[in-house]
Coordinates of C-alpha atoms and ligand atoms in Angstrom, one line a residue:
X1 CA 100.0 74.0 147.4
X2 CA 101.5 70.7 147.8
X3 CA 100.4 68.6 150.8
X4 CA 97.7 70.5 152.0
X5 CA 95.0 68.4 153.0
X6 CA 91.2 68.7 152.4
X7 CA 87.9 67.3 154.0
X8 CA 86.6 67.4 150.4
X9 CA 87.7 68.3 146.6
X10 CA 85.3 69.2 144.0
X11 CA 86.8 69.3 140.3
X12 CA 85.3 71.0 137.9
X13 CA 83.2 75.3 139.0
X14 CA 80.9 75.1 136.0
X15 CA 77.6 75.8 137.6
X16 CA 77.2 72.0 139.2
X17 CA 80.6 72.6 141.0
X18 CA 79.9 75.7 142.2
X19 CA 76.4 74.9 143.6
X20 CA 78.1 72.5 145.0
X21 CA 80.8 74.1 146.9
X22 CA 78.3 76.6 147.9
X23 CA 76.1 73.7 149.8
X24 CA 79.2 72.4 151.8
X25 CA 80.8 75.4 152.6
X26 CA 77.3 75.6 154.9
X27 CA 79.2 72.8 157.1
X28 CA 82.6 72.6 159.0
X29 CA 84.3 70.6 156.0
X30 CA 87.7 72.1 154.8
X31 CA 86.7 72.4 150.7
X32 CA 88.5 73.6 147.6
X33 CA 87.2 74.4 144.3
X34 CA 89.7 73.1 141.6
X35 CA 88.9 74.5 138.2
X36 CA 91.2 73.6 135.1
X37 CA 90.2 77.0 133.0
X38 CA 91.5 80.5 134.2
X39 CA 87.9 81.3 134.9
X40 CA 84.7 79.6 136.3
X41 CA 81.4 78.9 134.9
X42 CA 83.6 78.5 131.6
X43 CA 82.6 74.8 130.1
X44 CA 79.2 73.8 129.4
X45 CA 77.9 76.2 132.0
X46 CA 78.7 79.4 129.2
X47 CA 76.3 78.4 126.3
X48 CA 73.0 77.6 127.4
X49 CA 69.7 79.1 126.6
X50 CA 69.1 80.1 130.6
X51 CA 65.9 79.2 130.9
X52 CA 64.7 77.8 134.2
X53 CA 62.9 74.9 133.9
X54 CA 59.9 73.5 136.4
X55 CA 61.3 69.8 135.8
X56 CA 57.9 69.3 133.7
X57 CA 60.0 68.9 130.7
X58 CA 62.2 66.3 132.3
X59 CA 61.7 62.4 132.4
X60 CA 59.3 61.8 135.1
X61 CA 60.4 59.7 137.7
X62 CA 64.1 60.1 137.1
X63 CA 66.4 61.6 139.7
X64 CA 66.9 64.7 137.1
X65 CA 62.8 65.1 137.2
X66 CA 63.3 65.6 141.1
X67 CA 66.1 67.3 141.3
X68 CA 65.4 69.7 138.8
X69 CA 62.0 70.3 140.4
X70 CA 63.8 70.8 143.7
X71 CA 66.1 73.1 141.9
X72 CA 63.6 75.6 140.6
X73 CA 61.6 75.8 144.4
X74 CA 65.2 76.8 145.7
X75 CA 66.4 78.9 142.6
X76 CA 63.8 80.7 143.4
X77 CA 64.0 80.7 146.8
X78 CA 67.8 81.5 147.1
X79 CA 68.6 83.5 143.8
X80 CA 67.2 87.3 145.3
X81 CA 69.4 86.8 148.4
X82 CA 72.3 86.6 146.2
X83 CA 71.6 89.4 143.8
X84 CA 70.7 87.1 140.6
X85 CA 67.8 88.4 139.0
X86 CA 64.8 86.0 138.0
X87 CA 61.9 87.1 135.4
X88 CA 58.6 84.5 135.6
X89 CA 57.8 84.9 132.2
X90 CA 56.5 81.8 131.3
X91 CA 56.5 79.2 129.1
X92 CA 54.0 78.3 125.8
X93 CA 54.6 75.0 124.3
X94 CA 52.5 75.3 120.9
X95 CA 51.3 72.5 118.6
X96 CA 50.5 74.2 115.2
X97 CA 48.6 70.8 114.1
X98 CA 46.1 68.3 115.1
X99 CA 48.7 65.4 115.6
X100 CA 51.0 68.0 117.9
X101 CA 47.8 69.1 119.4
X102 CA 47.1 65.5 120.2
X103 CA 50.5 64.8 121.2
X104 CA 50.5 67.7 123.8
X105 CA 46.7 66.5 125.4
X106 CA 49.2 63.5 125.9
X107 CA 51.7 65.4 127.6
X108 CA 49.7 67.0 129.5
X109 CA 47.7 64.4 131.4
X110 CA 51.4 63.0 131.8
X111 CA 52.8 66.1 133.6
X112 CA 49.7 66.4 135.8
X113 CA 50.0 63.2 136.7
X114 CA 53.5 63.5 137.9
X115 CA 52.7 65.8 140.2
X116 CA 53.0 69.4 138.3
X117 CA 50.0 71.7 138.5
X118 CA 51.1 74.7 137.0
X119 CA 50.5 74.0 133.6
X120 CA 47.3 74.6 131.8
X121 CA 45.8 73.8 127.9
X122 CA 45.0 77.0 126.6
X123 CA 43.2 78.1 123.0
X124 CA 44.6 80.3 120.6
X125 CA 42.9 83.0 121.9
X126 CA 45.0 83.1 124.9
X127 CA 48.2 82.2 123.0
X128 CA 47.7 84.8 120.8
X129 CA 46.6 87.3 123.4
X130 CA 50.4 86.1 125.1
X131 CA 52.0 86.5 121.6
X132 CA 50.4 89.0 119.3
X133 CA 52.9 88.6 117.0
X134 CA 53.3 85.2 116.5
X135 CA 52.8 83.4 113.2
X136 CA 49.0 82.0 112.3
X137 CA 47.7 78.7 112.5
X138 CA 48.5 77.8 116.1
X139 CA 45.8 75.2 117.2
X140 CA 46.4 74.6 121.1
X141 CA 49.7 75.3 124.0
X142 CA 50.4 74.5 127.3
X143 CA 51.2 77.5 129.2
X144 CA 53.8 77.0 132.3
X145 CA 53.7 80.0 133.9
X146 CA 56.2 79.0 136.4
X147 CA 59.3 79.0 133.8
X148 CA 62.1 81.9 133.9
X149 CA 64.5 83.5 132.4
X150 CA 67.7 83.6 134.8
X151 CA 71.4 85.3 134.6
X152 CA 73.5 82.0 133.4
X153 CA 76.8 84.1 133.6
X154 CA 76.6 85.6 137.1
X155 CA 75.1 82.1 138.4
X156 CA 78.6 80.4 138.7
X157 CA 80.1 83.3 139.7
X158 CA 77.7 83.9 142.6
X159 CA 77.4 80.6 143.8
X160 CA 81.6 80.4 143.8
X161 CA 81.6 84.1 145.7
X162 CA 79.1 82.9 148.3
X163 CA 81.5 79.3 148.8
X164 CA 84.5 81.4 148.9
X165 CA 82.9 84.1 151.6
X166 CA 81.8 81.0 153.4
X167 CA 85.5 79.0 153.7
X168 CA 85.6 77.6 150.3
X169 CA 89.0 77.6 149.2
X170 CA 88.5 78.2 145.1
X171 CA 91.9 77.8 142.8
X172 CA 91.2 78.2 138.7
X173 CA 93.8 77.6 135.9
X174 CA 94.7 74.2 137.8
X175 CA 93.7 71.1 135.8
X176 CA 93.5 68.1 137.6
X177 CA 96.1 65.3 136.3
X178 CA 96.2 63.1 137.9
X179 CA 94.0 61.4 140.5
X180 CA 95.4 58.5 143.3
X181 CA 94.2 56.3 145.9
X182 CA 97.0 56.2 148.9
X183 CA 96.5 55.7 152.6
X184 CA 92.6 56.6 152.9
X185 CA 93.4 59.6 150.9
X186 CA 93.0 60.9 147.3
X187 CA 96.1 62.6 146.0
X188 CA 95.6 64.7 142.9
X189 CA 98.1 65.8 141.4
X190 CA 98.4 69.4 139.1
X191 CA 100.6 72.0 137.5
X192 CA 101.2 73.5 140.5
X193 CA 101.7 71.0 143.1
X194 CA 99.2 67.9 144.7
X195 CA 96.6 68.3 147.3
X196 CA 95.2 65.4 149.6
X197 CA 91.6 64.9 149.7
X198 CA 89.1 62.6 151.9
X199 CA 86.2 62.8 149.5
X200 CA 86.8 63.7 145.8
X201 CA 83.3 64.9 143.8
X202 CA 84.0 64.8 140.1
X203 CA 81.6 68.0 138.4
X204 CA 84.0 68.1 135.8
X205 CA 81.0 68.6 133.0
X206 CA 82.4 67.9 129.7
X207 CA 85.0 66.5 130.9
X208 CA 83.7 64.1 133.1
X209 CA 84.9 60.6 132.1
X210 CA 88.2 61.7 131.4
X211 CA 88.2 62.6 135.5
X212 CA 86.5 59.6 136.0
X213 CA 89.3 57.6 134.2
X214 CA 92.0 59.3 136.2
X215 CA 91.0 57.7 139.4
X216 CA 90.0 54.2 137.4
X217 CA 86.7 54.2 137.0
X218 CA 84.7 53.9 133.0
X219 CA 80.8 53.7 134.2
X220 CA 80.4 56.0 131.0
X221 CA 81.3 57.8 127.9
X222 CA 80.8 60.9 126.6
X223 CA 78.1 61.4 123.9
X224 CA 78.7 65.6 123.9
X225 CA 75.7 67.5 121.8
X226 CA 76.0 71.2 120.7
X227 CA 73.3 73.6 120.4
X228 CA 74.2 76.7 118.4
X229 CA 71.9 80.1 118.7
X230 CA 71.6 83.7 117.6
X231 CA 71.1 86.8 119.4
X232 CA 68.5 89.1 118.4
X233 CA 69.0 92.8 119.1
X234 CA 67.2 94.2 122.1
X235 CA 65.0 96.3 119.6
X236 CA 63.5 92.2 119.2
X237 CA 62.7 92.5 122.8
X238 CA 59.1 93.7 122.5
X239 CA 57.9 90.6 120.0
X240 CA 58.5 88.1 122.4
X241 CA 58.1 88.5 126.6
X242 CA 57.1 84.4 126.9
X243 CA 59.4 81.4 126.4
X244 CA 58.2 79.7 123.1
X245 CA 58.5 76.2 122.6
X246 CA 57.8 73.4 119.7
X247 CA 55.9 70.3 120.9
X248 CA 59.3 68.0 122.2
X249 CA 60.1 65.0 120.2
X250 CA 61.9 62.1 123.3
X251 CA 64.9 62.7 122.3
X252 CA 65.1 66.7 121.5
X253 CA 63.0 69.7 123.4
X254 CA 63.7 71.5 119.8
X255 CA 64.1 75.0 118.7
X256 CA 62.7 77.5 121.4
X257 CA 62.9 81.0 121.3
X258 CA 62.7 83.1 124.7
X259 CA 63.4 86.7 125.7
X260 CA 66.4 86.9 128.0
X261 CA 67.2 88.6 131.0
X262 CA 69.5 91.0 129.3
X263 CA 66.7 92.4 127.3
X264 CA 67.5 90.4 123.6
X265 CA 65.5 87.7 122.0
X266 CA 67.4 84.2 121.7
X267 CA 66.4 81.3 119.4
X268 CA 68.1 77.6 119.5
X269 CA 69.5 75.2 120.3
X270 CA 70.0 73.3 117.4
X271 CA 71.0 69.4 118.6
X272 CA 74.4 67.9 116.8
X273 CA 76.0 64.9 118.2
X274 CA 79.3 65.5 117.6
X275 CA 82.6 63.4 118.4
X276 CA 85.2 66.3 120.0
X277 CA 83.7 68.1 123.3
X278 CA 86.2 70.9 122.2
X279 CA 84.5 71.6 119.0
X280 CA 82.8 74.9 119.9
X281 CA 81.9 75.5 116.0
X282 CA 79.0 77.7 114.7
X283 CA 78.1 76.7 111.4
X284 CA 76.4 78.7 108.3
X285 CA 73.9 75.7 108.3
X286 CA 72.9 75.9 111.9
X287 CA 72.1 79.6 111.8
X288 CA 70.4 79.3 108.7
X289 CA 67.8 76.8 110.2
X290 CA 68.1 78.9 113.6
X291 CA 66.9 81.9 111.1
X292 CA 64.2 80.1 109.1
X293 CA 62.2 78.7 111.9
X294 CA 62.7 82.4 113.9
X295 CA 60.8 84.0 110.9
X296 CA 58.7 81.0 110.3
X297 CA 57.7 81.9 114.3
X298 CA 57.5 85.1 114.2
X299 CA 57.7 87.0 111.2
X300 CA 58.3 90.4 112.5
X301 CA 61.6 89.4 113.8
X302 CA 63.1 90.3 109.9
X303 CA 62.9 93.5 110.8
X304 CA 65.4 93.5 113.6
X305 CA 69.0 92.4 113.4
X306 CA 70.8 89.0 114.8
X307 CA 74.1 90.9 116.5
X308 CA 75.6 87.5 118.0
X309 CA 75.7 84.1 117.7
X310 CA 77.0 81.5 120.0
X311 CA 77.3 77.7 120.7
X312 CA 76.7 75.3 123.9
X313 CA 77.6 72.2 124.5
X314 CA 75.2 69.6 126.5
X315 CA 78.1 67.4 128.5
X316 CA 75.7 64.3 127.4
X317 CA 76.9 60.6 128.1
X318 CA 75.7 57.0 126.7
X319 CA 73.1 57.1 129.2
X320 CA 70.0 59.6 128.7
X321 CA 69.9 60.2 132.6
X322 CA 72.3 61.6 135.1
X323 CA 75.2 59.5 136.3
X324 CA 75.7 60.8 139.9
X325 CA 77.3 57.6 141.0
X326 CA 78.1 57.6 144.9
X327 CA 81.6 55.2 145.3
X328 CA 81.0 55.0 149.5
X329 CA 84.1 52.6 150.0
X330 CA 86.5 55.0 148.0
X331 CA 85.0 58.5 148.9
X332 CA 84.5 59.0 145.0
X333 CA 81.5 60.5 144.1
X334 CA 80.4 61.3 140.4
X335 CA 78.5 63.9 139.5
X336 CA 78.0 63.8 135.6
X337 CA 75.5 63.8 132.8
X338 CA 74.5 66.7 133.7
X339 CA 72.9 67.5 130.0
X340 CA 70.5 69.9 129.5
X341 CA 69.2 71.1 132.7
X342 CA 72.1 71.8 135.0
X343 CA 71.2 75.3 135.7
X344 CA 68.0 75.2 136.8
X345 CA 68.8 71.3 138.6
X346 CA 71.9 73.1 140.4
X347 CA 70.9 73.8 143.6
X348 CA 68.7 70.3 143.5
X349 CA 71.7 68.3 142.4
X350 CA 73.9 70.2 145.1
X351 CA 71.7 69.4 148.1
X352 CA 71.3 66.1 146.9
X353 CA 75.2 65.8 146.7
X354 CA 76.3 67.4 149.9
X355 CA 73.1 64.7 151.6
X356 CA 75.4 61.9 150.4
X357 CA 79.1 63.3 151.2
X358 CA 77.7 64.4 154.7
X359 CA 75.3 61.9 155.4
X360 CA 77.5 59.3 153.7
X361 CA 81.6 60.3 153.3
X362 CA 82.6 62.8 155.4
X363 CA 80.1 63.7 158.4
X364 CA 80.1 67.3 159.3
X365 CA 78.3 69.8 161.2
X366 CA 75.9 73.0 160.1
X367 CA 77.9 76.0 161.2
X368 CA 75.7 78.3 162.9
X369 CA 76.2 81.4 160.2
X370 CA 76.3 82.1 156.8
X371 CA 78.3 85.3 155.4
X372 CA 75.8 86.6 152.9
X373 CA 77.2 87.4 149.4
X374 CA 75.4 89.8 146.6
X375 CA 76.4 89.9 143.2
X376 CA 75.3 93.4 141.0
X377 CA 72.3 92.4 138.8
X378 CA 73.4 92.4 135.3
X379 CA 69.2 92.3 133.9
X380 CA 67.8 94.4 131.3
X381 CA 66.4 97.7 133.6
X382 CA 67.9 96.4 136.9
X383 CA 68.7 99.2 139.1
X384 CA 72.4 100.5 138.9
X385 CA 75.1 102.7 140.9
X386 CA 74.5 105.5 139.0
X387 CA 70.8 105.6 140.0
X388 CA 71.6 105.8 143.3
X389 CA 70.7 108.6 145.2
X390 CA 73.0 111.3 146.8
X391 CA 76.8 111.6 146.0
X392 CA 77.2 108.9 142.9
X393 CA 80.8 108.1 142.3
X394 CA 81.7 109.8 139.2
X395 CA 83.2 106.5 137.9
X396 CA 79.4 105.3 137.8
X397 CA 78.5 108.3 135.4
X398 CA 81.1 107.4 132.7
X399 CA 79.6 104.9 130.3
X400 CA 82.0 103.1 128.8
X401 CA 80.0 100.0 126.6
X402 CA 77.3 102.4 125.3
X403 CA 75.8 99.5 123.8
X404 CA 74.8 97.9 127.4
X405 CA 74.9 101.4 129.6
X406 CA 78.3 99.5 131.5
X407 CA 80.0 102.4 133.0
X408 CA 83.7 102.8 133.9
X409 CA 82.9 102.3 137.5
X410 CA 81.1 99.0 137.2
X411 CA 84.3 97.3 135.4
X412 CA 86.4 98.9 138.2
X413 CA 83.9 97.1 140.7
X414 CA 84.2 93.5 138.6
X415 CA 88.5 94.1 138.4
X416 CA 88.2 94.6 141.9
X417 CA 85.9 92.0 143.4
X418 CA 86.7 88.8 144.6
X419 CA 87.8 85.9 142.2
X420 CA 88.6 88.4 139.7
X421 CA 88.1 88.1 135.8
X422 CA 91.5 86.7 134.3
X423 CA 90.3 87.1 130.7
X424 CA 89.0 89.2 128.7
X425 CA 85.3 87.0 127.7
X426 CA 85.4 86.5 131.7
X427 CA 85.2 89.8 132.6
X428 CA 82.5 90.6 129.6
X429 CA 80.5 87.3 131.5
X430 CA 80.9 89.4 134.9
X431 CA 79.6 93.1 133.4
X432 CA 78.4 92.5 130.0
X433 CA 80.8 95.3 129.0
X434 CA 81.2 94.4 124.9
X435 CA 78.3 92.2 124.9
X436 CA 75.7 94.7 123.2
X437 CA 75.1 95.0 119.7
X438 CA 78.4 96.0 118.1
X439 CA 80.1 93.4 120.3
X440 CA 82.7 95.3 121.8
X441 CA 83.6 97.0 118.1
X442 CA 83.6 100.7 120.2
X443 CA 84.3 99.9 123.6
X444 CA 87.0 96.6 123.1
X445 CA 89.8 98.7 123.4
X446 CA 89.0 100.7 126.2
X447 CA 87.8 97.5 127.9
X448 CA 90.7 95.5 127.3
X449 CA 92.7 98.6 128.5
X450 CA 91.1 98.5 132.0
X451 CA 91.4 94.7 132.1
X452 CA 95.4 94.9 131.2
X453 CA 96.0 97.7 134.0
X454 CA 94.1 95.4 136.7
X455 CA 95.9 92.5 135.3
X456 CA 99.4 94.1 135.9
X457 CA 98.4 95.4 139.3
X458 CA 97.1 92.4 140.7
X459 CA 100.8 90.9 139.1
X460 CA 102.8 93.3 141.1
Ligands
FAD501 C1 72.8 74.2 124.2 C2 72.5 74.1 125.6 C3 71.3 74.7 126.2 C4 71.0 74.5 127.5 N1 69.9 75.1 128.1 C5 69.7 75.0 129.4 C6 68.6 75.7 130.0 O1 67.9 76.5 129.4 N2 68.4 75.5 131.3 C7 69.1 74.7 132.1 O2 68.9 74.6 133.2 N3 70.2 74.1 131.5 C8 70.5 74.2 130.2 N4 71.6 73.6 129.7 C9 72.4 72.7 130.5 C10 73.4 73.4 131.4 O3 74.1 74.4 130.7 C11 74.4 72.3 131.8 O4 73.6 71.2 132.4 C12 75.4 72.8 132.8 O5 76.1 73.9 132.4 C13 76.4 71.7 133.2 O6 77.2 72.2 134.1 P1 78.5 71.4 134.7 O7 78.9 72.2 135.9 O8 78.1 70.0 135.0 O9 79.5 71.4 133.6 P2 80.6 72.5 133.0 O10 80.0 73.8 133.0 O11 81.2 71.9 131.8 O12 81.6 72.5 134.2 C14 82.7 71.6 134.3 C15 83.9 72.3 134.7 O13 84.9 71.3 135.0 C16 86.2 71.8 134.6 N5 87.1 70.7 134.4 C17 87.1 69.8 133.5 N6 88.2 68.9 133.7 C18 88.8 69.4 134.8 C19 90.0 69.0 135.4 N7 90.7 67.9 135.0 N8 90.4 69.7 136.5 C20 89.7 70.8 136.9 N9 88.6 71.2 136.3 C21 88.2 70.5 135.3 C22 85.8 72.5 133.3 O14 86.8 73.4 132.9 C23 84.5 73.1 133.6 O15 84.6 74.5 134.0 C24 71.9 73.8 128.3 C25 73.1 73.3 127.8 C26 73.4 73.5 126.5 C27 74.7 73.0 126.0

């Protein structure tokens, strides 16, 4: 590695980096991908509650308004083309009082007048209609019928396969150290060797002002919040086919609960400033809450059972806004802050990003192609090898995680496809093999089996 030399290095393939080499590999740059963990999409970018946002719950007039906005149109747009599946479902943001109720009129004269139109005031007869099952006594919603539920797992991972089909080069396991300025050039420096770079962007999430301080700069802190949630079963499913929200306070959107596109019911995040961005801790007070205001919700959700619980955490800094900070003179570009909406604001914040380093740092041209890349759709009911018609590989007809219907076949595929899984949670975030409702308590060993024998193949 040492002494190769880049157009452009990106730091960091949580969902923001990988957007973002996705966008430049469009143009004839020589990128790299440099992630520190042994697989992507494994920061920030693995706990989230994967709903894609409109940008009408966003601060209006921000950058992260537009680019969230801008983010949904192409999310939309792009996400077919590249095999991640998208479900409209829908938002309902419900005030179950006459100051809430009050409070959302508010809001909604404020959203209209910043330019989103696809919200609308609705009665409890149409909430209720929406949401049969949900508890008495709400007085008014706004129902967004333009918010989804999206695939946060296979996002990263498509993004980095389409970069990588289109030039990108994408190392993992390779924490950057060490970040200097010499001759025009960056040098950064890790484990394995250094790599020179033109134009540095710094998506390194969590992270972030620790990269940032490498190369000299302190335009922020890190103020890291963690949202914990639980799981419901997919027997939940059928209670809940909108995304349910509390009226937002200014600081916190509060407690939703959504269907996701696997086919369970989520409910979080709670929000807990905390001081370490490693502390990935679920607490028995955080799913207690989580528990109580499910049931408060919807009632009916006591008969099903909670087979998970996990825990994000929102790379937030001192400033509530995002801090991409272009450094023209030095060819340092920031990219961080990137709280609460990255994955429905990534392909927003990526275009906006590659407009600067082409427009800005290092002028390219559009190559005339794109290689087209297609991850398998990992939704609830999506349609899979072994429905295919004709001669199905038998590997497709051997279920191996009963749980999620994952058969042997579709590991194989995961093993076997570019930027392989190098860990065990990394290849569950690639198939959802051990994901289902006794967590891997049948299948783990089988699983880890197949993952050991691909590991030592791909060693020899
Ligand atoms: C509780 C919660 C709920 C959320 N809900 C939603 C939602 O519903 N919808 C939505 O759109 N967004 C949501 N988000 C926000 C979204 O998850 C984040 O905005 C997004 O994941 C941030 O991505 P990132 O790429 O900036 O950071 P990360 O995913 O953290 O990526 C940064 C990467 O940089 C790597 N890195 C760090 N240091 C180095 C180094 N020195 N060298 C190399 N690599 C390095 C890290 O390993 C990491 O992989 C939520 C977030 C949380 C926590």
């Amino acid at each position: 590695m040492t002494g190769e030399r880049f157009d452009v290095a990106i730091v960091g393939a949580g969902v923001v980096g990988c957007a973002v080499a996705r966008e430049l590999s469009r143009y004839a740059l020589r990128t790299i991908l440099i992630e520190a963990r042994s697989d992507l999409g494994d920061g920030a970018s693995k706990g989230n509650s994967a709903v894609l946002s409109t940008g009408a719950d966003t601060p209006f007039g921000t950058l992260e308004c537009r680019l969230v906005a801008r983010g949904h149109q192409r999310y939309l747009a792009e996400a077919p083309g590249l095999g991640l599946p998208v479900e409209l479902v829908g938002s309902l943001t419900v005030a179950w009082n006459a100051a809430e109720a009050e409070r959302l009129a508010a809001i909604e004269a404020e959203t209209v007048a910043a330019g989103f139109h696809s919200g609308r005031m609705v009665g409890p007869a149409e909430i209720y209609r929406r949401v049969p099952q949900l508890a008495p006594g709400a007085v008014c919603a706004i129902w967004e019928p333009e918010e989804g539920i999206v695939d946060p797992f296979s996002t990263p991972y498509a993004y980095a396969r389409d970069a990588l089909a289109n030039g990108v080069e994408v190392r993992s396991a390779c924490p950057v150290e060490r970040a200097e300025r010499r001759d025009g050039l960056w040098q950064l420096q890790m484990p394995q060797g250094a790599i020179e770079a033109a134009v540095v962007v710094n998506c390194a999430g969590l992270h972030g002002a620790r990269v940032e301080a490498l190369a000299g700069y302190a335009d922020f802190a890190m103020r890291p919040r963690r949202g914990q949630f639980l799981v419901y079963d997919k027997s939940a499913r059928p209670l809940l086919d909108v995304v349910l929200k509390p009226v937002p306070s200014p600081t916190y959107r509060g407690i939703l609960m959504t269907p996701t596109i696997f086919g369970n019911v989520l409910v979080g995040p709670t929000a807990e400033d905390i001081d370490d961005i490693d502390d990935w801790r679920v607490t028995r007070e955080s799913l207690d809450l989580l528990k109580a205001a499910a049931l408060r919700l919807l009632p009916g959700l006591a008969a099903h059972e909670i087979t998970a619980t996990y825990c994000g955490i929102r790379p937030g800094t001192d400033r509530p806004e995002y801090r991409i900070i272009p450094r023209l003179d030095e060819r340092w570009l920031t990219v961080g802050g990137i709280r609460s909406t990255g994955l429905s604001g990534s392909l927003g914040i990526a275009e906006h990003v590659a407009g600067i380093v082409v427009g800005e740092m290092a002028p390219a041209a559009r190559k005339p192609a794109v290689v087209p890349v297609r991850v398998p759709s990992l939704a609830f009911g999506a349609p899979r090898p072994w429905m295919r018609d004709g001669d199905v590989d038998a590997a497709y007809r051997e279920i191996v995680c009963h749980c999620e219907g994952i058969t042997c076949g579709e590991i194989r595929d995961a093993l076997a496809a570019p930027l392989p899984p190098c860990s065990l949670k990394a290849l569950k975030r690639r198939t959802r093999a051990m994901f289902g409702r006794c967590q891997g308590f049948h299948c783990g060993a089988r699983v880890q089996a197949m993952f050991d024998a691909a590991a030592a193949a791909r060693g020899r």
